Amino acid sequence: MPPSLLARNNRAAMLSAGQLRRRYIMALSLIAMLTLATQGVMQVLIADQKYDSRVVNIAGRQRMLGQKITKLTHYLSTAESADEHSRYRQELEDAFSLWQRSHAGLLAGNAEMWLPGRNSDEVTALFADVQPHHEAMVAAVQAILSPAGNATALAEGIARLKEHEADFLSGMSDIVSRYEREANAKVEFARWLEFGLMSITLLVLALTAVFICAPATRRIQRDVDELADREEDLERLFSASPTALLLVSGDQLRILYANQKAIELFGLPLEESSSDTLRTYLGTEHEANRNFITGISAGASVNEHEVVLVDSRGKVFESLVSVRAISFSGQSVLVLGITNISELKSAQLTLEHYATFDELTGLLNRRTGLMVLGKSISRLKRDGGRLTVCFVDLDGLKTTNDNFGHAEGDWLISTVARVLTGGIRSSDAAVRLGGDEFLLILHDCSLDEATRLLGRAEMRLQEIAAAEHKAFPIGFSHGLASYTPERDPTPDELISEADGLMYQAKQERKRRHACS
């Protein structure tokens, strides 16, 4: 072979090897860069998701703090001692301070609270809608907590809180929902970005495998595919959720895994209790629990089903549970999201009580009493029968308050209320219309029977006055009006008739007293 031709062949071989090395290095470098880029981007997105999760938690807590502030102002208004008043005031100050700091952090950021303050235009607009209600609630609490605050300021502050609380809570719910949608959008973007970067990496690996190292590439590809499958399973299972999550087997409802919030909620590391089943923490004596187990055992998805749970210490708490069925590691499993609503239910019952009963006497309040009377009249129109209403007005309540103090006046009101309710049947109703006015709704009762009932009540009050050695008179004036379907007066007409008769009786009593 001529020297020139050999040299050209050697140079061609060297060029080919050099090109192969350069391609190999370029492929490895590209793979390394893609891998580093993927990891870097995912780390940034994961860090951002931590901020998003924190923002969602703080925003959700704002709703609970708003409700707690309103509840504490009610407790403050009903405090029975200076120590109790001071404790509620301190709790209100703490909750109010945290509420304000969290609101400001959500708007402008707060490094100490891990709040970035990077709100979207949509969230900013929602905050703008909520801001007037927030400012009104802030002003109301500040007025309540001011050194010059009094009972009037407290009542006005509570009224103002109630006026704006519902709009504030509704607005914060919209904000939380928006935060969650934006966080989920970021998670979805991260998944697609990860998929895109991984696809490019796999393409480079495939080309490298074809031209350089097929066996090693196939092994790497299998490892990458397996890792990708596991990452996707875990991501679907526990992706950025602020609630307690349980992973439960679909057949025996055995608890396979619990996140940290579930461990704290149930009071023990459930992931170490492989023999525990969901039934261990669901009291089967509750019908809602039995229906829940029946539904999920049949594979049904559940959205915010209310159940009663029992933790490892025997503590019972009400919860909302949502269930979704997925495939995980080749088996059918259930993912349970659990939210403890015990405090919310307790607050709801308290509010329902205040909306139904008079706080001082425990009698039905005016609104509820009128509803009861209206329903009773409707039933009499349908079924027949009779009903008597007694309009009762205390004698001398203002004089008692002025001369002996409002504590004695409250005692007088409570005592009369107790005596009146003690003389009626369980099917009857006693109502405090307001101030010193009461209404008795007596079913299947004639005017004579009602008169005798009130006479016994007056005698009982005189006995109590003598036993308690009260320096002020205890008594009441009353008027009676009866309802029959033949007369068919309205509730207001019936009460007005009894009120007029009560007024005549009170004037007659005053005349007799003046003559004597």
Coordinates of C-alpha atoms in Angstrom, one line a residue:
M1 CA 0.0 0.0 0.0
P2 CA 1.5 3.3 -0.9
P3 CA 2.6 5.4 2.1
S4 CA 0.3 8.2 1.2
L5 CA -2.7 5.8 1.2
L6 CA -1.7 4.2 4.6
A7 CA -1.3 7.5 6.1
R8 CA -4.7 8.5 4.8
N9 CA -6.3 5.3 6.3
N10 CA -4.6 5.9 9.7
R11 CA -5.7 9.5 9.8
A12 CA -9.2 8.3 8.9
A13 CA -9.2 5.7 11.7
M14 CA -7.9 8.3 14.2
L15 CA -10.5 10.7 13.0
S16 CA -13.2 8.1 13.4
A17 CA -12.0 7.3 17.0
G18 CA -11.7 10.9 17.8
Q19 CA -15.2 11.6 16.6
L20 CA -16.5 8.7 18.5
R21 CA -14.8 9.9 21.7
R22 CA -16.1 13.4 21.1
R23 CA -19.6 12.1 20.5
Y24 CA -19.3 9.9 23.6
I25 CA -18.1 12.9 25.7
M26 CA -20.8 15.1 24.2
A27 CA -23.5 12.5 24.9
L28 CA -22.3 12.1 28.5
S29 CA -22.0 15.8 28.9
L30 CA -25.5 16.4 27.5
I31 CA -26.9 13.6 29.7
A32 CA -25.2 15.1 32.7
M33 CA -26.4 18.6 31.9
L34 CA -30.0 17.3 31.3
T35 CA -29.8 15.4 34.6
L36 CA -28.5 18.3 36.5
A37 CA -31.1 20.6 34.9
T38 CA -33.9 18.2 35.8
Q39 CA -32.7 17.9 39.4
G40 CA -32.1 21.6 39.7
V41 CA -35.5 22.5 38.2
M42 CA -37.3 19.9 40.4
Q43 CA -35.5 21.1 43.5
V44 CA -36.6 24.7 42.8
L45 CA -40.2 23.5 42.1
I46 CA -40.2 21.3 45.2
A47 CA -39.0 24.3 47.3
D48 CA -41.6 26.5 45.7
Q49 CA -44.3 23.8 46.5
K50 CA -43.2 23.9 50.1
Y51 CA -43.9 27.7 50.1
D52 CA -47.3 27.0 48.3
S53 CA -48.2 24.4 50.9
R54 CA -47.3 26.9 53.7
V55 CA -49.4 29.6 52.0
V56 CA -52.4 27.3 51.7
N57 CA -52.1 26.2 55.3
I58 CA -51.8 29.8 56.6
A59 CA -54.7 31.0 54.3
G60 CA -56.8 28.1 55.6
R61 CA -55.9 28.9 59.2
Q62 CA -57.1 32.5 58.6
R63 CA -60.6 31.2 58.3
M64 CA -60.4 29.3 61.6
L65 CA -58.7 32.3 63.3
G66 CA -61.6 34.5 62.1
Q67 CA -64.1 32.1 63.6
K68 CA -62.1 31.8 66.8
I69 CA -62.0 35.5 67.2
T70 CA -65.7 35.8 66.9
K71 CA -66.2 32.9 69.3
L72 CA -63.8 34.5 71.9
T73 CA -65.6 37.8 71.7
H74 CA -68.8 35.9 72.6
Y75 CA -67.0 34.3 75.5
L76 CA -65.7 37.6 76.6
S77 CA -69.2 39.1 76.6
T78 CA -70.4 36.2 78.8
A79 CA -67.5 35.9 81.2
E80 CA -68.7 35.4 84.7
S81 CA -65.5 36.5 86.6
A82 CA -62.6 38.8 86.2
D83 CA -60.2 35.9 85.8
E84 CA -62.3 34.3 83.1
H85 CA -62.6 37.7 81.4
S86 CA -58.8 38.2 81.5
R87 CA -58.2 34.8 80.1
Y88 CA -60.5 35.2 77.2
R89 CA -59.1 38.7 76.5
Q90 CA -55.6 37.3 76.4
E91 CA -56.6 34.5 74.1
L92 CA -58.4 37.1 71.9
E93 CA -55.3 39.3 71.8
D94 CA -53.1 36.3 70.8
A95 CA -55.5 35.1 68.1
F96 CA -56.0 38.6 66.8
S97 CA -52.2 39.3 66.6
L98 CA -51.5 36.0 64.7
W99 CA -54.5 36.7 62.4
Q100 CA -53.2 40.2 61.5
R101 CA -49.6 39.0 61.0
S102 CA -50.7 36.1 58.8
H103 CA -53.0 38.4 56.7
A104 CA -50.1 40.9 56.2
G105 CA -47.7 38.0 55.4
L106 CA -50.1 36.6 52.8
L107 CA -50.3 39.9 51.1
A108 CA -46.7 41.2 51.3
G109 CA -44.6 38.2 52.5
N110 CA -43.1 37.3 55.8
A111 CA -39.7 35.5 55.9
E112 CA -40.3 34.4 59.5
M113 CA -43.6 32.8 58.6
W114 CA -42.2 31.3 55.3
L115 CA -44.6 33.4 53.3
P116 CA -43.2 34.6 49.9
G117 CA -45.9 37.2 49.2
R118 CA -45.8 36.5 45.5
N119 CA -49.5 36.5 44.8
S120 CA -51.0 36.2 41.3
D121 CA -53.3 38.9 39.9
E122 CA -56.3 36.7 40.6
V123 CA -55.4 36.2 44.3
T124 CA -54.6 39.9 44.6
A125 CA -58.1 40.7 43.2
L126 CA -59.7 38.3 45.7
F127 CA -57.8 39.9 48.6
A128 CA -59.0 43.3 47.4
D129 CA -62.6 42.0 47.8
V130 CA -61.9 40.6 51.2
Q131 CA -59.9 43.6 52.5
P132 CA -62.9 45.8 53.5
H133 CA -64.4 43.0 55.6
H134 CA -61.0 42.3 57.1
E135 CA -60.5 45.9 58.0
A136 CA -64.0 46.2 59.5
M137 CA -63.3 43.1 61.6
V138 CA -59.9 44.5 62.7
A139 CA -61.5 47.8 63.7
A140 CA -64.2 45.9 65.6
V141 CA -61.7 43.8 67.6
Q142 CA -59.5 46.8 68.3
A143 CA -62.5 48.6 69.7
I144 CA -63.3 45.6 71.9
L145 CA -59.7 45.4 73.1
S146 CA -59.2 49.1 73.6
P147 CA -58.6 50.3 77.2
A148 CA -61.7 52.4 77.0
G149 CA -63.9 49.5 75.9
N150 CA -67.2 48.9 77.7
A151 CA -70.2 46.6 77.4
T152 CA -71.6 48.8 74.7
A153 CA -68.4 48.8 72.7
L154 CA -68.2 45.0 73.2
A155 CA -71.8 44.5 71.9
E156 CA -71.2 46.8 69.0
G157 CA -67.9 45.1 68.2
I158 CA -69.5 41.6 68.3
A159 CA -72.3 42.8 66.0
R160 CA -69.8 44.3 63.6
L161 CA -67.8 41.0 63.6
K162 CA -71.0 39.0 62.8
E163 CA -71.9 41.5 60.0
H164 CA -68.6 40.9 58.2
E165 CA -67.6 37.4 59.4
A166 CA -69.5 35.5 56.7
D167 CA -68.2 37.6 53.8
F168 CA -64.7 37.4 55.2
L169 CA -64.9 33.6 55.6
S170 CA -66.4 33.2 52.1
G171 CA -63.7 35.4 50.6
M172 CA -60.9 33.5 52.4
S173 CA -62.5 30.2 51.1
D174 CA -62.2 31.6 47.6
I175 CA -58.6 32.6 48.2
V176 CA -57.7 29.2 49.6
S177 CA -59.3 27.5 46.6
R178 CA -57.4 29.8 44.3
Y179 CA -54.1 29.1 46.1
E180 CA -54.8 25.3 45.9
R181 CA -55.6 25.5 42.1
E182 CA -52.4 27.5 41.5
A183 CA -50.4 25.1 43.6
N184 CA -51.9 22.1 41.7
A185 CA -51.1 23.9 38.4
K186 CA -47.5 24.2 39.5
V187 CA -47.4 20.5 40.4
E188 CA -48.9 19.6 37.0
F189 CA -46.3 21.9 35.3
A190 CA -43.6 20.3 37.3
R191 CA -44.7 16.9 36.1
W192 CA -44.8 17.9 32.5
L193 CA -41.5 19.6 32.8
E194 CA -40.0 16.6 34.4
F195 CA -41.5 14.4 31.7
G196 CA -40.1 16.7 29.0
L197 CA -36.6 16.8 30.4
M198 CA -36.7 13.0 31.0
S199 CA -37.9 12.4 27.4
I200 CA -34.9 14.3 26.0
T201 CA -32.6 12.5 28.3
L202 CA -34.0 9.2 27.3
L203 CA -33.6 10.1 23.6
V204 CA -30.0 10.9 24.1
L205 CA -29.5 7.7 26.1
A206 CA -31.2 5.8 23.2
L207 CA -28.9 7.3 20.6
T208 CA -25.9 6.7 22.8
A209 CA -27.0 3.1 23.3
V210 CA -27.4 2.5 19.6
F211 CA -24.0 3.8 18.7
I212 CA -21.9 3.3 21.9
C213 CA -23.0 1.1 24.8
A214 CA -26.3 -0.7 24.2
P215 CA -26.2 -3.2 27.1
A216 CA -25.4 -0.6 29.7
T217 CA -28.0 1.8 28.3
R218 CA -30.7 -0.9 28.4
R219 CA -30.0 -1.5 32.1
I220 CA -30.0 2.3 32.8
Q221 CA -33.3 2.6 30.9
R222 CA -34.9 -0.2 32.9
D223 CA -33.8 1.5 36.2
V224 CA -35.0 4.9 35.0
D225 CA -38.4 3.5 34.0
E226 CA -38.8 1.7 37.3
L227 CA -37.8 4.8 39.2
A228 CA -40.2 6.9 37.1
D229 CA -43.1 4.5 37.8
R230 CA -42.4 4.6 41.6
E231 CA -42.1 8.4 41.6
E232 CA -45.4 8.8 39.8
D233 CA -47.1 6.4 42.2
L234 CA -45.9 8.3 45.2
E235 CA -46.7 11.6 43.6
R236 CA -50.3 10.6 42.9
L237 CA -50.6 9.3 46.5
F238 CA -49.2 12.1 48.6
S239 CA -48.8 15.1 46.3
A240 CA -48.9 18.5 48.2
S241 CA -51.9 17.7 50.5
P242 CA -52.5 19.7 53.7
T243 CA -54.7 17.0 55.2
A244 CA -54.0 13.7 56.9
L245 CA -53.7 10.8 54.4
L246 CA -54.0 7.1 54.9
L247 CA -53.1 4.4 52.3
V248 CA -55.4 1.4 52.9
S249 CA -55.7 -2.0 51.2
G250 CA -58.8 -2.3 49.1
D251 CA -59.8 -5.8 50.3
Q252 CA -59.2 -6.0 54.1
L253 CA -58.9 -2.2 54.7
R254 CA -55.5 -2.8 56.3
I255 CA -53.6 0.4 56.9
L256 CA -50.5 0.3 54.7
Y257 CA -49.1 3.8 55.2
A258 CA -49.9 7.1 56.9
N259 CA -48.4 10.5 56.4
Q260 CA -47.2 12.7 59.3
K261 CA -50.5 14.5 59.8
A262 CA -52.3 11.2 60.1
I263 CA -49.8 9.9 62.6
E264 CA -50.4 13.0 64.7
L265 CA -54.1 12.8 64.3
F266 CA -54.4 9.2 65.4
G267 CA -51.7 9.4 68.1
L268 CA -49.3 6.6 67.0
P269 CA -47.0 5.7 64.1
L270 CA -49.6 3.8 62.0
E271 CA -47.0 2.8 59.4
E272 CA -45.5 0.5 62.0
S273 CA -48.8 -1.1 62.9
S274 CA -49.2 -3.3 59.8
S275 CA -51.9 -5.4 61.6
D276 CA -54.2 -2.4 62.2
T277 CA -57.2 -2.0 60.0
L278 CA -59.4 1.1 59.3
R279 CA -62.2 -0.5 61.4
T280 CA -59.9 -0.2 64.5
Y281 CA -60.5 3.5 64.4
L282 CA -64.1 3.6 63.3
G283 CA -66.7 3.0 66.0
T284 CA -69.2 0.6 64.3
E285 CA -72.0 1.8 66.8
H286 CA -72.4 4.9 64.6
E287 CA -74.6 4.4 61.5
A288 CA -72.6 6.9 59.5
N289 CA -69.5 4.8 60.1
R290 CA -71.2 1.5 59.0
N291 CA -72.5 3.2 55.8
F292 CA -69.0 4.5 55.2
I293 CA -67.3 1.1 55.5
T294 CA -70.0 -0.5 53.4
G295 CA -69.5 2.1 50.6
I296 CA -65.7 1.9 50.4
S297 CA -65.6 -1.9 50.7
A298 CA -67.7 -1.9 47.6
G299 CA -65.2 0.3 45.8
A300 CA -67.2 3.5 45.9
S301 CA -65.4 6.9 45.9
V302 CA -66.5 9.1 48.8
N303 CA -66.3 12.9 49.0
E304 CA -66.3 14.5 52.5
H305 CA -68.3 11.8 54.3
E306 CA -68.8 12.7 58.0
V307 CA -67.6 9.9 60.3
V308 CA -66.7 9.4 64.0
L309 CA -63.1 8.3 64.7
V310 CA -61.4 7.1 67.8
D311 CA -57.6 7.6 68.2
S312 CA -55.2 5.3 70.0
R313 CA -55.9 7.1 73.3
G314 CA -59.6 6.5 73.0
K315 CA -60.4 10.1 72.2
V316 CA -63.4 10.5 69.9
F317 CA -63.5 13.1 67.2
E318 CA -65.7 13.9 64.2
S319 CA -64.1 14.1 60.8
L320 CA -64.7 14.5 57.1
V321 CA -63.2 11.7 55.0
S322 CA -62.7 11.6 51.2
V323 CA -61.7 8.3 49.5
R324 CA -60.3 7.6 46.1
A325 CA -59.3 4.1 44.7
I326 CA -56.0 3.9 42.8
S327 CA -53.5 1.3 41.7
F328 CA -50.3 1.3 43.7
S329 CA -47.4 -1.1 43.2
G330 CA -49.6 -3.5 41.3
Q331 CA -52.4 -3.7 43.9
S332 CA -55.7 -1.9 44.4
V333 CA -55.6 0.5 47.3
L334 CA -57.6 3.3 48.8
V335 CA -56.3 6.8 49.6
L336 CA -58.2 8.5 52.5
G337 CA -58.0 12.2 53.2
I338 CA -59.1 13.1 56.7
T339 CA -60.0 16.4 58.3
N340 CA -60.8 16.8 62.0
I341 CA -64.0 18.9 62.3
S342 CA -64.7 18.5 66.0
E343 CA -64.0 22.1 66.9
L344 CA -66.0 23.3 64.0
K345 CA -69.0 21.1 65.0
S346 CA -68.7 22.4 68.6
A347 CA -68.7 26.0 67.5
Q348 CA -71.7 25.3 65.2
L349 CA -73.7 23.8 68.1
T350 CA -72.8 26.8 70.3
L351 CA -74.0 29.2 67.6
E352 CA -77.2 27.2 67.1
H353 CA -77.9 27.4 70.8
Y354 CA -77.4 31.2 70.9
A355 CA -79.7 31.5 67.9
T356 CA -82.5 29.6 69.6
F357 CA -82.4 30.3 73.4
D358 CA -82.3 33.4 75.5
E359 CA -78.9 33.5 77.2
L360 CA -80.1 34.7 80.7
T361 CA -83.1 32.5 81.2
G362 CA -82.6 29.6 78.9
L363 CA -86.1 30.1 77.5
L364 CA -86.7 30.3 73.7
N365 CA -85.8 33.7 72.3
R366 CA -88.3 35.9 70.5
R367 CA -87.6 34.7 67.0
T368 CA -87.8 31.0 67.9
G369 CA -90.8 31.5 70.1
L370 CA -92.8 33.2 67.3
M371 CA -91.8 30.4 64.9
V372 CA -93.1 27.8 67.5
L373 CA -96.4 29.8 67.8
G374 CA -96.8 30.0 64.1
K375 CA -96.3 26.3 63.6
S376 CA -98.7 25.5 66.5
I377 CA -101.4 27.6 64.9
S378 CA -100.8 25.9 61.5
R379 CA -101.2 22.5 63.2
L380 CA -104.4 23.6 64.9
K381 CA -105.8 24.8 61.5
R382 CA -105.2 21.4 60.1
D383 CA -106.1 19.1 63.0
G384 CA -108.3 21.3 65.2
G385 CA -108.0 21.9 68.9
R386 CA -107.3 25.0 71.0
L387 CA -104.4 27.0 72.4
T388 CA -103.9 29.7 75.0
V389 CA -101.1 32.3 75.0
C390 CA -100.2 34.1 78.2
F391 CA -98.5 37.5 77.9
V392 CA -96.6 38.1 81.1
D393 CA -94.9 41.4 82.2
L394 CA -92.8 41.7 85.3
D395 CA -93.9 44.3 87.8
G396 CA -91.3 46.8 88.9
L397 CA -88.2 45.5 87.1
K398 CA -86.9 49.0 86.3
T399 CA -87.3 50.0 90.0
T400 CA -85.5 46.9 91.1
N401 CA -82.6 47.6 88.7
D402 CA -82.4 51.3 89.7
N403 CA -82.6 50.7 93.5
F404 CA -80.9 47.3 93.9
G405 CA -78.7 46.8 90.9
H406 CA -78.9 44.9 87.6
A407 CA -77.7 41.7 89.3
E408 CA -80.9 41.6 91.4
G409 CA -82.9 42.5 88.2
D410 CA -81.3 39.5 86.5
W411 CA -82.2 37.3 89.5
L412 CA -85.8 38.5 89.3
I413 CA -86.0 37.7 85.6
S414 CA -84.4 34.3 86.0
T415 CA -86.6 33.4 89.0
V416 CA -89.8 34.3 87.2
A417 CA -88.6 32.4 84.1
R418 CA -87.9 29.3 86.3
V419 CA -91.2 29.4 88.0
L420 CA -93.2 29.9 84.8
T421 CA -91.4 26.9 83.1
G422 CA -91.8 24.8 86.2
G423 CA -95.6 25.1 85.9
I424 CA -96.1 24.1 82.3
R425 CA -96.0 20.8 80.4
S426 CA -93.2 19.5 78.2
S427 CA -95.5 20.0 75.2
D428 CA -95.9 23.7 76.0
A429 CA -93.3 26.5 75.4
A430 CA -92.0 29.4 77.4
V431 CA -90.5 32.4 75.5
R432 CA -88.7 35.5 76.6
L433 CA -89.9 38.2 74.2
G434 CA -87.4 40.7 75.6
G435 CA -86.6 42.7 78.7
D436 CA -89.4 42.0 81.2
E437 CA -91.8 40.4 78.8
F438 CA -92.6 36.6 78.6
L439 CA -95.0 34.5 76.5
L440 CA -96.4 31.1 77.5
I441 CA -97.7 28.9 74.7
L442 CA -100.1 26.4 76.3
H443 CA -101.6 23.7 74.1
D444 CA -105.0 22.2 74.8
C445 CA -105.4 24.6 77.7
S446 CA -108.5 26.7 78.5
L447 CA -108.5 30.3 79.8
D448 CA -109.5 29.0 83.3
E449 CA -106.7 26.4 83.4
A450 CA -104.2 29.1 82.3
T451 CA -105.5 31.4 85.0
R452 CA -105.0 28.8 87.7
L453 CA -101.5 28.0 86.4
L454 CA -100.5 31.7 86.6
G455 CA -102.1 31.9 90.1
R456 CA -100.0 29.0 91.3
A457 CA -96.9 30.8 89.8
E458 CA -97.7 34.0 91.7
M459 CA -98.0 32.1 94.9
R460 CA -94.7 30.3 94.3
L461 CA -93.0 33.6 93.6
Q462 CA -94.3 35.0 97.0
E463 CA -92.9 31.9 98.7
I464 CA -89.5 32.5 97.1
A465 CA -89.5 36.2 98.0
A466 CA -90.2 35.4 101.6
A467 CA -87.6 32.7 101.7
E468 CA -84.9 34.9 100.0
H469 CA -85.8 37.9 102.2
K470 CA -85.9 40.2 99.1
A471 CA -86.5 43.9 99.8
F472 CA -88.3 44.4 96.5
P473 CA -91.7 43.1 95.4
I474 CA -91.9 40.1 93.1
G475 CA -94.9 39.8 90.8
F476 CA -96.2 40.0 87.3
S477 CA -99.2 41.1 85.3
H478 CA -100.6 38.9 82.6
G479 CA -103.1 38.8 79.8
L480 CA -104.6 35.7 78.3
A481 CA -105.9 35.1 74.7
S482 CA -107.1 31.8 73.3
Y483 CA -106.9 30.5 69.8
T484 CA -109.4 28.2 68.1
P485 CA -109.7 27.5 64.3
E486 CA -113.1 29.2 64.4
R487 CA -111.6 32.6 65.5
D488 CA -108.4 32.1 63.4
P489 CA -106.3 35.1 64.6
T490 CA -102.8 35.5 63.3
P491 CA -99.9 35.0 65.8
D492 CA -99.3 38.7 66.0
E493 CA -103.0 39.4 66.6
L494 CA -103.1 36.7 69.3
I495 CA -100.1 38.2 71.1
S496 CA -101.4 41.7 70.7
E497 CA -104.7 40.7 72.2
A498 CA -103.0 39.1 75.2
D499 CA -100.7 42.2 75.5
G500 CA -103.7 44.5 75.6
L501 CA -105.4 42.5 78.4
M502 CA -102.1 42.4 80.3
Y503 CA -101.9 46.2 80.1
Q504 CA -105.4 46.5 81.4
A505 CA -104.6 44.2 84.3
K506 CA -101.4 46.1 85.1
Q507 CA -103.3 49.4 85.2
E508 CA -106.1 47.9 87.4
R509 CA -103.4 46.6 89.8
K510 CA -101.8 50.1 89.9
R511 CA -105.2 51.7 90.7
R512 CA -105.9 49.1 93.5
H513 CA -102.5 49.8 94.9
A514 CA -103.0 53.5 94.8
C515 CA -106.4 53.2 96.6
S516 CA -105.0 51.0 99.3

